[in-house]
mmCIF file of C-alpha atoms and ligand atoms in Angstrom:
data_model
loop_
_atom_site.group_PDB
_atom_site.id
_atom_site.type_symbol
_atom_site.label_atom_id
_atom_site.label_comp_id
_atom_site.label_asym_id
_atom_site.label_seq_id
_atom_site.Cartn_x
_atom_site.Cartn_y
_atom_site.Cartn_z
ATOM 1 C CA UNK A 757 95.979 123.174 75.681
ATOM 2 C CA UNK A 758 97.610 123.422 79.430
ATOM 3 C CA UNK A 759 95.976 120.912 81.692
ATOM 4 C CA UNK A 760 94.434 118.883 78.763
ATOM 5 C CA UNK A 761 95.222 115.292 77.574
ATOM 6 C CA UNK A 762 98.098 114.192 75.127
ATOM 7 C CA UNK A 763 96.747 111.038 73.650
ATOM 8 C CA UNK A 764 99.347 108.724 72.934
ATOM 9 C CA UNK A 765 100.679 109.053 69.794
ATOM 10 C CA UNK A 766 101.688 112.529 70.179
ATOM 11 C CA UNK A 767 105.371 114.112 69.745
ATOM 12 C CA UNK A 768 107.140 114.882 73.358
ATOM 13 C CA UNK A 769 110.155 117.426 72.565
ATOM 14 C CA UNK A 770 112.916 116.596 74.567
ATOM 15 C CA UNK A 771 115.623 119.290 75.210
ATOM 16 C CA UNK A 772 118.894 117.572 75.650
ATOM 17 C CA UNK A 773 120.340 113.879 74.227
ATOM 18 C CA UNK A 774 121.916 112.431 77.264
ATOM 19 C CA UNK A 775 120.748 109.125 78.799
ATOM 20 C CA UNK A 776 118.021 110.774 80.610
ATOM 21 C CA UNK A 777 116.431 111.689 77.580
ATOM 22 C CA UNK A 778 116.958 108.501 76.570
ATOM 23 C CA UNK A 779 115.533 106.601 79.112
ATOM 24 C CA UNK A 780 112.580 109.121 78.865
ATOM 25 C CA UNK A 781 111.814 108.072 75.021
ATOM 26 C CA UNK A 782 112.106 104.541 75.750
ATOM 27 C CA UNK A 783 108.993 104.894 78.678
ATOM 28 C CA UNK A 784 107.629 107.588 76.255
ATOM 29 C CA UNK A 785 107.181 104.728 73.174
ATOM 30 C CA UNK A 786 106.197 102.098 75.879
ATOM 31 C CA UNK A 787 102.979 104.292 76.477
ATOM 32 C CA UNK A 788 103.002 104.640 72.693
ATOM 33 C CA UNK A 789 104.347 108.579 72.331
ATOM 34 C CA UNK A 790 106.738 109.243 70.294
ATOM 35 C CA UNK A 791 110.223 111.726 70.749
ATOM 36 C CA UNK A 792 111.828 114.451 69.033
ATOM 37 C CA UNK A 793 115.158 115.317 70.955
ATOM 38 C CA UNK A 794 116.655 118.573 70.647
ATOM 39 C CA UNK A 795 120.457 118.520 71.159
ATOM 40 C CA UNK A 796 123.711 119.903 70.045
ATOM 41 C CA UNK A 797 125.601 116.561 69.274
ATOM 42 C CA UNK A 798 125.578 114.561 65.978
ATOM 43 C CA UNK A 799 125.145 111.608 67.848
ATOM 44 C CA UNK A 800 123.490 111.200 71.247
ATOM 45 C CA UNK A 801 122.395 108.604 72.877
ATOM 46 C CA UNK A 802 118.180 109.835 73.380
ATOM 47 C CA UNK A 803 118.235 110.651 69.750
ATOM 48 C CA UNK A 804 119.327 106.628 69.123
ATOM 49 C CA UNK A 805 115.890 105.557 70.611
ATOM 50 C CA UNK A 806 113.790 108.369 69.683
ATOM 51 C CA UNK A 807 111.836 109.432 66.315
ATOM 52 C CA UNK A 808 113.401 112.463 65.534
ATOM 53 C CA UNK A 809 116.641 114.749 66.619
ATOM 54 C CA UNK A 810 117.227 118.715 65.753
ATOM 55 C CA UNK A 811 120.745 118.846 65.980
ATOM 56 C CA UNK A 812 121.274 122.572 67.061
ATOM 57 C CA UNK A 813 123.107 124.306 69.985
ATOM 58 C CA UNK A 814 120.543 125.228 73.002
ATOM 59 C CA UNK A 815 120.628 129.060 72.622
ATOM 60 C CA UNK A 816 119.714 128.739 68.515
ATOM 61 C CA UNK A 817 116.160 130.236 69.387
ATOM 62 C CA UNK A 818 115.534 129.883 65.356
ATOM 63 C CA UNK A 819 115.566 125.891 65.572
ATOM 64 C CA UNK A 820 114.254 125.686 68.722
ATOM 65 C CA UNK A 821 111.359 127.455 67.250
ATOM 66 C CA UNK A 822 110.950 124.981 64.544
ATOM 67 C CA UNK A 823 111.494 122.200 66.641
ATOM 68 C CA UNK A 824 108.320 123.481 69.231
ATOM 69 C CA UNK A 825 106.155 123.733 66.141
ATOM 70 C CA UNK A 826 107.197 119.514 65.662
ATOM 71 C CA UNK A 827 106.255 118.421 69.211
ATOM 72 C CA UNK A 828 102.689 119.358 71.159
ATOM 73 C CA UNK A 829 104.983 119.459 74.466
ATOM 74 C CA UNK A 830 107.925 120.058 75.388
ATOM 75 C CA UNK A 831 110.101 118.389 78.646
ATOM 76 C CA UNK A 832 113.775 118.802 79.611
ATOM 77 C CA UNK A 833 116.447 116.696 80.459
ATOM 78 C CA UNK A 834 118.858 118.642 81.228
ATOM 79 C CA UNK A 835 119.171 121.635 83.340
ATOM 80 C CA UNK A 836 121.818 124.304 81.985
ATOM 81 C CA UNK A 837 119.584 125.022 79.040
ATOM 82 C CA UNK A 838 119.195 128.721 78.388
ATOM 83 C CA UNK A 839 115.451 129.361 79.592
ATOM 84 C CA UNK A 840 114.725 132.548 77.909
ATOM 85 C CA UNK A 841 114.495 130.892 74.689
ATOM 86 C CA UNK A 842 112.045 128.652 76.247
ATOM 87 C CA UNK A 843 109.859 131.148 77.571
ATOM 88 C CA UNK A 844 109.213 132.126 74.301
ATOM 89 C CA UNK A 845 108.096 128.988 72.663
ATOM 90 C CA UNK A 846 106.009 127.916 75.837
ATOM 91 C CA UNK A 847 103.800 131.036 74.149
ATOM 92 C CA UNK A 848 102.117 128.501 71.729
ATOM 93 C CA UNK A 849 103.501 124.848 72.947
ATOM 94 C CA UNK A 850 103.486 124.203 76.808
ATOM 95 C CA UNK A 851 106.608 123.474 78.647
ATOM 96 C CA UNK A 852 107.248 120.989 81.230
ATOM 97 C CA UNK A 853 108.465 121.346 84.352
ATOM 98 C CA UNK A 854 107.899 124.741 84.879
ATOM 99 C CA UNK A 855 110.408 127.403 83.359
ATOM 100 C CA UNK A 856 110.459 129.064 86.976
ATOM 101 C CA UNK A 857 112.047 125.699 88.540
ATOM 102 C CA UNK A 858 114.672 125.598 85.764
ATOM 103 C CA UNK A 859 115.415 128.889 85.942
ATOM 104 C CA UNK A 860 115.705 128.280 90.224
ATOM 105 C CA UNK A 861 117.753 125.392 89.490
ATOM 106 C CA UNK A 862 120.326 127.229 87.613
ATOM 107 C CA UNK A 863 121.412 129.341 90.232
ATOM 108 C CA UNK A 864 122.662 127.389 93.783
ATOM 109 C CA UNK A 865 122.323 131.056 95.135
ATOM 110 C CA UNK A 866 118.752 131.267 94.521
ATOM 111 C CA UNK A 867 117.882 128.237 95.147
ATOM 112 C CA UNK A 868 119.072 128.030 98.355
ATOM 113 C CA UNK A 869 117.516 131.631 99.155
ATOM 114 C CA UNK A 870 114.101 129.915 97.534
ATOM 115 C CA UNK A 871 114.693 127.039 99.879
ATOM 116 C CA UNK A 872 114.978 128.929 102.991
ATOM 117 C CA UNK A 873 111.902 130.480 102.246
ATOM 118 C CA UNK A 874 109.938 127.340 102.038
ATOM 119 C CA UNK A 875 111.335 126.444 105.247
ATOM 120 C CA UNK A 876 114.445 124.264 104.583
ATOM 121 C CA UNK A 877 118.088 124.607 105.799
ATOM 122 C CA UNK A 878 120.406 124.319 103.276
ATOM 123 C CA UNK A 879 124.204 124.578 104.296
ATOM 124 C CA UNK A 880 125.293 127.792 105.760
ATOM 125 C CA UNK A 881 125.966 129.813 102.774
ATOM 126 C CA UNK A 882 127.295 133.202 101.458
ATOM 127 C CA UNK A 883 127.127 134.673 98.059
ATOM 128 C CA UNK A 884 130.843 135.061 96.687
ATOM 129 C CA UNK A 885 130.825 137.848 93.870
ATOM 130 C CA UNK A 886 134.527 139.393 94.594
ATOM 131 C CA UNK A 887 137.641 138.688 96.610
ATOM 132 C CA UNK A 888 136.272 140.965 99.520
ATOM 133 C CA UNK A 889 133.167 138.713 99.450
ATOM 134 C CA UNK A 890 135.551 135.034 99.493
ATOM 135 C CA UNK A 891 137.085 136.685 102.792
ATOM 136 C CA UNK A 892 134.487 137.246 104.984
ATOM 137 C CA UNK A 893 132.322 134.335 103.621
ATOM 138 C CA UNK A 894 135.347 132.494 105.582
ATOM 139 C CA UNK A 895 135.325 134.466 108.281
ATOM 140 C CA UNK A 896 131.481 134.108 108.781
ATOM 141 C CA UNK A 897 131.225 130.346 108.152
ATOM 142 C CA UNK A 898 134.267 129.407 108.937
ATOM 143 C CA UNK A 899 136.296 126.094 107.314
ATOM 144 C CA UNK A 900 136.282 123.529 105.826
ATOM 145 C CA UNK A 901 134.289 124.590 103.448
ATOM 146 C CA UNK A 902 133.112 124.583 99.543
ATOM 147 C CA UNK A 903 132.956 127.617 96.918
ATOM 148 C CA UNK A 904 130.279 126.448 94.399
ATOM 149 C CA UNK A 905 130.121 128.776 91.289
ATOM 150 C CA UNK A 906 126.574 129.511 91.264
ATOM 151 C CA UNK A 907 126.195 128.472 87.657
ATOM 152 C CA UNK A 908 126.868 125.413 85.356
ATOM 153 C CA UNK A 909 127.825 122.919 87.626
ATOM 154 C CA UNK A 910 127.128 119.266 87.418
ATOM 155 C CA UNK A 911 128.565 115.855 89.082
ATOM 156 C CA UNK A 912 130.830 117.962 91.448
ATOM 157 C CA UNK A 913 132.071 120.341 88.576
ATOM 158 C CA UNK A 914 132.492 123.858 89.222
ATOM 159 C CA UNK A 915 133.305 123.298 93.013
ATOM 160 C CA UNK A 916 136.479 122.877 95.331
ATOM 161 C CA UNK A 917 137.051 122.579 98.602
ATOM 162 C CA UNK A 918 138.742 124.365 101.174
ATOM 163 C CA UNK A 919 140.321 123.328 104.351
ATOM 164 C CA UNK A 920 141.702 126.861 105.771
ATOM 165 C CA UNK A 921 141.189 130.145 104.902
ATOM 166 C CA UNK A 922 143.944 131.077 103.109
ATOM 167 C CA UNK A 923 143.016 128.557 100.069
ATOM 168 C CA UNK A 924 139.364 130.422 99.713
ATOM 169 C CA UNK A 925 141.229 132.804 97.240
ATOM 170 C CA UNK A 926 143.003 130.627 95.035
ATOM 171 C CA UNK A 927 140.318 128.517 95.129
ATOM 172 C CA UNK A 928 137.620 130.952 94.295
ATOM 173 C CA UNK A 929 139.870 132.237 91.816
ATOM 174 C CA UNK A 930 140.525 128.736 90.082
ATOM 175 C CA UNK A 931 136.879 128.308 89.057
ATOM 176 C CA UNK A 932 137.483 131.420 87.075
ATOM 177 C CA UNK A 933 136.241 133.834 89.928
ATOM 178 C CA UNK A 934 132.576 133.549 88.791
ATOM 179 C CA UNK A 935 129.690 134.642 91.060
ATOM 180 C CA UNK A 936 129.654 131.521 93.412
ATOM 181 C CA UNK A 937 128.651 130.874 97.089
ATOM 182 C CA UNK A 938 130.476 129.779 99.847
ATOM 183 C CA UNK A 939 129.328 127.050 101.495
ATOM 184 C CA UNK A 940 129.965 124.980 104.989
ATOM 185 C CA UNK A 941 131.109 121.528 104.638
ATOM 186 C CA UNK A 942 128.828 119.061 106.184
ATOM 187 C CA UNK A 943 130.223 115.874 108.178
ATOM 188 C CA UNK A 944 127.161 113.945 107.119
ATOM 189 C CA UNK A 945 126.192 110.712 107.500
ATOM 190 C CA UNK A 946 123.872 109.979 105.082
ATOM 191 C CA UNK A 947 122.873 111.339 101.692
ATOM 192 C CA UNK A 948 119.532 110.629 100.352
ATOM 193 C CA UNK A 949 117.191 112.174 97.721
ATOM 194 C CA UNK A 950 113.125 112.664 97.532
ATOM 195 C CA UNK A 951 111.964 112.341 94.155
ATOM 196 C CA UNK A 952 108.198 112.965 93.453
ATOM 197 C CA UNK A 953 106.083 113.321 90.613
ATOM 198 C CA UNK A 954 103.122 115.780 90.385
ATOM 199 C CA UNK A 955 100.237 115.633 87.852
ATOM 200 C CA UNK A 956 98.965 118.859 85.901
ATOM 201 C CA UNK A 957 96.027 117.926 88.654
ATOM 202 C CA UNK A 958 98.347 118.518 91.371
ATOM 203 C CA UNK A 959 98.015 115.009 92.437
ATOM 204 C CA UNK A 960 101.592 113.930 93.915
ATOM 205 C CA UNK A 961 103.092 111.129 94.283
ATOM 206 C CA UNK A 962 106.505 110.080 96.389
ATOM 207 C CA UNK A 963 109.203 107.048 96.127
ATOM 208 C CA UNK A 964 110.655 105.501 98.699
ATOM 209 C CA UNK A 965 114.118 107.980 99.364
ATOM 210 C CA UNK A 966 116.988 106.385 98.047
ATOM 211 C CA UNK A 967 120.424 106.406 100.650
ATOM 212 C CA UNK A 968 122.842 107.860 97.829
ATOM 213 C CA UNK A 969 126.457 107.582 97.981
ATOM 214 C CA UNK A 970 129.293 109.198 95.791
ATOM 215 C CA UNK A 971 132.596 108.742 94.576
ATOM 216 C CA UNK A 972 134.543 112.132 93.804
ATOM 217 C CA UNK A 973 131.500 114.052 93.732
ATOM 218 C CA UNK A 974 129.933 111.308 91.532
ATOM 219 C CA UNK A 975 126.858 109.343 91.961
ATOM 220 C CA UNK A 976 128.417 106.140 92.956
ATOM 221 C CA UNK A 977 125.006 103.764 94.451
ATOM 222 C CA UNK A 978 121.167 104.398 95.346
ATOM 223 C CA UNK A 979 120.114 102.013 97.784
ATOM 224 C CA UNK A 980 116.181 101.454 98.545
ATOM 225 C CA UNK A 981 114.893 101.093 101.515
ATOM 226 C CA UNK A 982 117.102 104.223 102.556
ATOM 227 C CA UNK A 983 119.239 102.723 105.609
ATOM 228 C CA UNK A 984 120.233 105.482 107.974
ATOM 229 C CA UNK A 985 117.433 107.821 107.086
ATOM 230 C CA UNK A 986 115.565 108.964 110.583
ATOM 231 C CA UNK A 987 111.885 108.943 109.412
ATOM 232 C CA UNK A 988 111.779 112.262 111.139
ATOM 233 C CA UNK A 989 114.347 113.716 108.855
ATOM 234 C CA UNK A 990 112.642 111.911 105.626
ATOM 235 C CA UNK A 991 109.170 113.637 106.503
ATOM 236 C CA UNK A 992 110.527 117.029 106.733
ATOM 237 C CA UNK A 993 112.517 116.325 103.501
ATOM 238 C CA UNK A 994 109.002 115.390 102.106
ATOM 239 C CA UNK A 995 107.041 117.901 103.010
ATOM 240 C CA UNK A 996 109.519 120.440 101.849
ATOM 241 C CA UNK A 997 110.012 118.767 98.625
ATOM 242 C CA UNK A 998 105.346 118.737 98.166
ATOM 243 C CA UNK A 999 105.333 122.316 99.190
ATOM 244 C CA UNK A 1000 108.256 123.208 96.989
ATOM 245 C CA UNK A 1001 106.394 121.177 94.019
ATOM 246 C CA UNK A 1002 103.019 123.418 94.975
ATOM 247 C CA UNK A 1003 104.192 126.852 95.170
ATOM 248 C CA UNK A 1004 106.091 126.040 91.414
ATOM 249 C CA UNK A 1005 102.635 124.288 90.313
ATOM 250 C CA UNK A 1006 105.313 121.627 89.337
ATOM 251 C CA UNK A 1007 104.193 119.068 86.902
ATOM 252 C CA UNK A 1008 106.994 116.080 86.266
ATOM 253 C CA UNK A 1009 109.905 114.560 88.444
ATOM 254 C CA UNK A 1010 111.134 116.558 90.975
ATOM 255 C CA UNK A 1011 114.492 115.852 92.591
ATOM 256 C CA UNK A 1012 115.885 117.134 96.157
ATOM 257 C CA UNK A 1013 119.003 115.861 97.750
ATOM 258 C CA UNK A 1014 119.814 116.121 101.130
ATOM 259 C CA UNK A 1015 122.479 114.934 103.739
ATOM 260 C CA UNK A 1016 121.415 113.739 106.875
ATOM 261 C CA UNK A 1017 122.329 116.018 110.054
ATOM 262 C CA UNK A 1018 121.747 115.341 114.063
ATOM 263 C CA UNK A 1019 119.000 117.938 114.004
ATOM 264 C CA UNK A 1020 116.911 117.626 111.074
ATOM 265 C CA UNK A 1021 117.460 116.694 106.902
ATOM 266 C CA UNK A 1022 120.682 119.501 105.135
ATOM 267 C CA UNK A 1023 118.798 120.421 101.633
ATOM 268 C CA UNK A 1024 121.912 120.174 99.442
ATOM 269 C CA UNK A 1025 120.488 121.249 95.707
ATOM 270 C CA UNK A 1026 117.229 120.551 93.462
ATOM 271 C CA UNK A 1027 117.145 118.909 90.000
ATOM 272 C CA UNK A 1028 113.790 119.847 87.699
ATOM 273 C CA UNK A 1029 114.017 116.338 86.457
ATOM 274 C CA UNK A 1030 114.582 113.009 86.284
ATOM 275 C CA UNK A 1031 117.521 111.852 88.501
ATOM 276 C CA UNK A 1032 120.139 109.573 88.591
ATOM 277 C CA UNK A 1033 119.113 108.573 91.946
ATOM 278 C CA UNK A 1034 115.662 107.254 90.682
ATOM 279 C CA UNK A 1035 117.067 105.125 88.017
ATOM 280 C CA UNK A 1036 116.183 102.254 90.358
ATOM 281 C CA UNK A 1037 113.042 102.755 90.087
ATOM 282 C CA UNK A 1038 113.229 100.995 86.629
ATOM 283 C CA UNK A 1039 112.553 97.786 87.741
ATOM 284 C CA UNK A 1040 112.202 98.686 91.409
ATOM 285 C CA UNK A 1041 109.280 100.526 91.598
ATOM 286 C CA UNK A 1042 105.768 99.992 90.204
ATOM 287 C CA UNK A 1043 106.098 102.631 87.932
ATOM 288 C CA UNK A 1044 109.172 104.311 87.192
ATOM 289 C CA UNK A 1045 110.276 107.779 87.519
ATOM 290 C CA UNK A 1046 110.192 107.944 83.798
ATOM 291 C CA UNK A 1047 106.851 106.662 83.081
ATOM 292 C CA UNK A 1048 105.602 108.650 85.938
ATOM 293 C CA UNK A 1049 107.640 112.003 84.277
ATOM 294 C CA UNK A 1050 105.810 111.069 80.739
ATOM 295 C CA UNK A 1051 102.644 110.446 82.635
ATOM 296 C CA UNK A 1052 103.047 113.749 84.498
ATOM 297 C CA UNK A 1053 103.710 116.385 81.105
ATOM 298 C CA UNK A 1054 100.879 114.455 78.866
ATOM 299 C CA UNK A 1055 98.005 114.504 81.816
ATOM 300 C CA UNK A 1056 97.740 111.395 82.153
ATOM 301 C CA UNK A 1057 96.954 109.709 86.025
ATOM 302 C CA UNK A 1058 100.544 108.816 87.738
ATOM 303 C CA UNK A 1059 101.363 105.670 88.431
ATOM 304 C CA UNK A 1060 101.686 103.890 91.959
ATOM 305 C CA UNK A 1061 105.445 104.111 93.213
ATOM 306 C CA UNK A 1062 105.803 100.972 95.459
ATOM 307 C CA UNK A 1063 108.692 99.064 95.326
ATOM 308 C CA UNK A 1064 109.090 95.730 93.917
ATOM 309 C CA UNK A 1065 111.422 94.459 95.988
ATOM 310 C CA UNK A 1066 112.717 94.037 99.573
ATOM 311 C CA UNK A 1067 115.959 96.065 98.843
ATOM 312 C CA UNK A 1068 117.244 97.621 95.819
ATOM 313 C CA UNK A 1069 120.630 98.904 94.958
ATOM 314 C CA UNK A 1070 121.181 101.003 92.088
ATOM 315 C CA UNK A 1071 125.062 100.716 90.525
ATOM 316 C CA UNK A 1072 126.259 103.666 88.689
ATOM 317 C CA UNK A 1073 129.119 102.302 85.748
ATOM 318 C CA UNK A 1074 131.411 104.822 85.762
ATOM 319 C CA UNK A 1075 133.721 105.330 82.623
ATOM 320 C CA UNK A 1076 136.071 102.039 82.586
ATOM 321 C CA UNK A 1077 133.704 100.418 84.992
ATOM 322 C CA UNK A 1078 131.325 99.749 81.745
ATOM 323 C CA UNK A 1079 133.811 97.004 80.383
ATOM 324 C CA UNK A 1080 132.773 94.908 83.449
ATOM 325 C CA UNK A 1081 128.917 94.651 81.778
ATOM 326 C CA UNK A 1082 129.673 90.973 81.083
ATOM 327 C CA UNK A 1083 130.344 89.749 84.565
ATOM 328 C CA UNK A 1084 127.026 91.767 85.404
ATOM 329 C CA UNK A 1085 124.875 89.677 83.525
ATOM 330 C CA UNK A 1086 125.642 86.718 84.633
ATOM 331 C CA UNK A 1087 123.866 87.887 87.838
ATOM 332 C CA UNK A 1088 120.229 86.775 88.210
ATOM 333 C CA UNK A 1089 119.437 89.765 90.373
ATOM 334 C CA UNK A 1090 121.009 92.686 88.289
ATOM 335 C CA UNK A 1091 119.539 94.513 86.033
ATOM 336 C CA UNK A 1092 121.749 96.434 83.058
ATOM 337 C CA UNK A 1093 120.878 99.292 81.571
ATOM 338 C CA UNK A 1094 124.093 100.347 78.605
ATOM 339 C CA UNK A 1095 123.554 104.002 77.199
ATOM 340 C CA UNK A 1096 125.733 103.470 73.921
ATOM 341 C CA UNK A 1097 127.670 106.741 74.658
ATOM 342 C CA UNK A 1098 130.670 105.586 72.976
ATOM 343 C CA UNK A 1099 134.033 106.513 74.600
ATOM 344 C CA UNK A 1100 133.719 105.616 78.207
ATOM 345 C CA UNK A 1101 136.088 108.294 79.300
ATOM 346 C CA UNK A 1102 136.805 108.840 83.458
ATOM 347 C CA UNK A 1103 133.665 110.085 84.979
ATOM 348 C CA UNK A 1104 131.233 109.565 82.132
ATOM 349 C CA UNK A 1105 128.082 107.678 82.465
ATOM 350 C CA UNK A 1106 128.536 104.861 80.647
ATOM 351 C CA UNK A 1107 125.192 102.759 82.009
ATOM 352 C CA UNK A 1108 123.656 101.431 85.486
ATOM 353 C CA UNK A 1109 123.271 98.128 86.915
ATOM 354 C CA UNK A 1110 119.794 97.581 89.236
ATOM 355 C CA UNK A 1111 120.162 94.705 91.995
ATOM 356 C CA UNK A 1112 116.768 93.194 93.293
ATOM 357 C CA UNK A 1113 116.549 91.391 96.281
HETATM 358 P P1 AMP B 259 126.582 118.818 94.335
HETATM 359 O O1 AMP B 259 127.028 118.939 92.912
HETATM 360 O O2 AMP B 259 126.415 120.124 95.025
HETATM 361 O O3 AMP B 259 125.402 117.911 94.498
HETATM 362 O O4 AMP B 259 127.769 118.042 95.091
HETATM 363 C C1 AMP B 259 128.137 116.722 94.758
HETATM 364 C C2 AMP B 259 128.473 115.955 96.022
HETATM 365 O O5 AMP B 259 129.531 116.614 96.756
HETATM 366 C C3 AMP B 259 127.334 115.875 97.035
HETATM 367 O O6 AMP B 259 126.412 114.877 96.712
HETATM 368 C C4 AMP B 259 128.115 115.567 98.306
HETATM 369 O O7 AMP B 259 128.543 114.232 98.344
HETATM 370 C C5 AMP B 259 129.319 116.467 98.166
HETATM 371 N N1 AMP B 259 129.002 117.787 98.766
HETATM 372 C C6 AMP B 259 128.446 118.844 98.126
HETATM 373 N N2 AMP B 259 128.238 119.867 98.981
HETATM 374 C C7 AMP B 259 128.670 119.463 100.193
HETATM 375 C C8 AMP B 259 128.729 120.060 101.506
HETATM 376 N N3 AMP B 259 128.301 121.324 101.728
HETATM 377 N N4 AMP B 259 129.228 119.311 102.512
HETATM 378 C C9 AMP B 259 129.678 118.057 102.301
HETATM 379 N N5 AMP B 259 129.669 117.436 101.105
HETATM 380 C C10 AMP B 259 129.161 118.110 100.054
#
């Protein structure tokens, strides 16, 4: 059934529960589809809003097989999901994005090699397999500089930095001396992120690139229109991100961040997904990147992505910053979006506040 119609009504399998996935069901039952989320916790917050929930870890191929016989497709949320288990149920019930970008995205080292092939310049890098390889990564790239375990990390997990070369060991070997890469540390001045959808037509469509900033590796605030973003460097980020998109025949959100350098945009990583950067587009764009995901994985035509506003700001709430969601509504500007995730321990993403001005 590739490349045909899901009429609303239809089940969309979600792989993972986190807010994401929830924000996906809630655009999902807004164009009238319903949601069965597939995800290891008793409770989770996508599950709360959707019509069904297979509790079962990722890599239980068994339930995963049952759960692709409930749904006619299946998306993501989530990005360290084992993909050869979803290779095999993409046999009878198509898959969305594209196992090959999931697979890319799981592995910084291959993703930056992909990258570099498509024309983009990601950091210098070096793959880090052993002690001997942590040395002259140094000595090639020089410091300061950041070992990234090539696997399994998220929000600035699975990284540290190092500001001369005799921490590159210790530091290599703290992240449990995993295959990683080495990477130079950019003095940037900007971060910013293209998201796009693409259409099982191949139609694409861009939003306005958010100027990100973060707190201890965190997601801290999208702001729209991107201040400090040289149109020069946002086309080049653009056209890498549509020819990335083609040569994956992507359909869904697409995610790229990149820093801003003198000479041209730094590609930094890729998410197969919705992003936390394009939660603004909620209420600030015409249609958001949810809608526009759903859209995207049931053939349906996209949606424009103009923005609603003069200026934007998305607000992540951070752990303890959630307890402040009373002051927020008494702003007539600010949207507030609460995921229900329970505990709001440090670092957790406890919900999101959109400003429109
Ligand atoms: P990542 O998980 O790789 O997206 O890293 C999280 C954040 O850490 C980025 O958004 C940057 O703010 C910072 N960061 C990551 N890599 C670098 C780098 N090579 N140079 C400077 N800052 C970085």
């Amino acid at each position: 059934m590739t490349g045909e119609t899901l009429p609303p009504g239809s089940m969309i399998g979600v792989v993972g529960g986190g807010q994401l996935g929830r924000m996906l069901a809630i655009s999902a039952a807004q164009l009238g589809y319903r949601c069965h989320i597939f995800a290891p916790n008793e409770f989770c917050c996508a599950a709360e809003v959707s019509a069904q929930h297979t509790q079962a870890d990722y890599d239980d191929e068994a339930a995963l097989a049952d759960f692709a016989e409930t749904v006619d497709v299946i998306t993501y949320e989530f990005e360290n999901v084992p993909a050869a288990p979803l290779r095999t149920v993409a046999e009878a019930t198509p898959v969305y994005p594209p196992i090959d970008a999931l697979e890319l995205s799981q592995d910084r080292l291959a993703e930056k090699d992909f990258i570099r092939e498509h024309g983009g310049r990601p950091a210098p890098y070096r793959a880090v397999d052993s002690i001997g390889d942590i040395a002259h990564a140094v000595e090639d790239i020089g410091t300061p500089g950041i070992v990234k375990t090539r696997r399994f990390g998220y929000d600035g997990k699975g990284q540290s930095r190092i500001f001369a070369a005799d921490g590159a060991e210790p530091a290599w070997r703290n992240l449990g001396g995993q295959p990683s890469v080495y990477e130079a540390f950019i003095d940037f001045e900007n971060e910013f992120s293209i998201i796009l959808a693409r259409g099982i037509d191949g139609e694409i469509r861009l939003y306005d690139p958010p100027r990100n900033r973060h707190a201890d590796g965190i997601l801290s605030t999208s702001t729209v229109p991107g201040e400090g973003i040289i149109p020069d460097q946002r086309a080049a980020a653009s056209t890498l991100a549509r020819s990335v998109a083609e040569s994956l025949e992507y359909v869904g959100v697409l995610t790229m961040e990149f820093f801003t350098a003198l000479d041209g945009p730094i590609f930094n990583e890729m998410a197969p997904r919705v992003h936390n950067s394009g939660h603004w587009t909620i209420e600030g764009a015409a249609t958001s990147q949810f809608e526009n995901h759903i859209r995207a994985i049931c053939g349906l035509p996209l949606g424009e992505t103009g923005l609603t506003a003069d200026r934007i700001e998305m607000t992540n709430l951070i752990g303890s910053e959630v307890e402040r969601w009373g002051d927020w509504l008494k702003k007539d500007q600010a949207h507030l979006h609460l995921y229900n995730k329970g505990e709001a321990r440090p670092g957790r993403k406890m919900g999101h506040v959109t400003q429109l001005f």
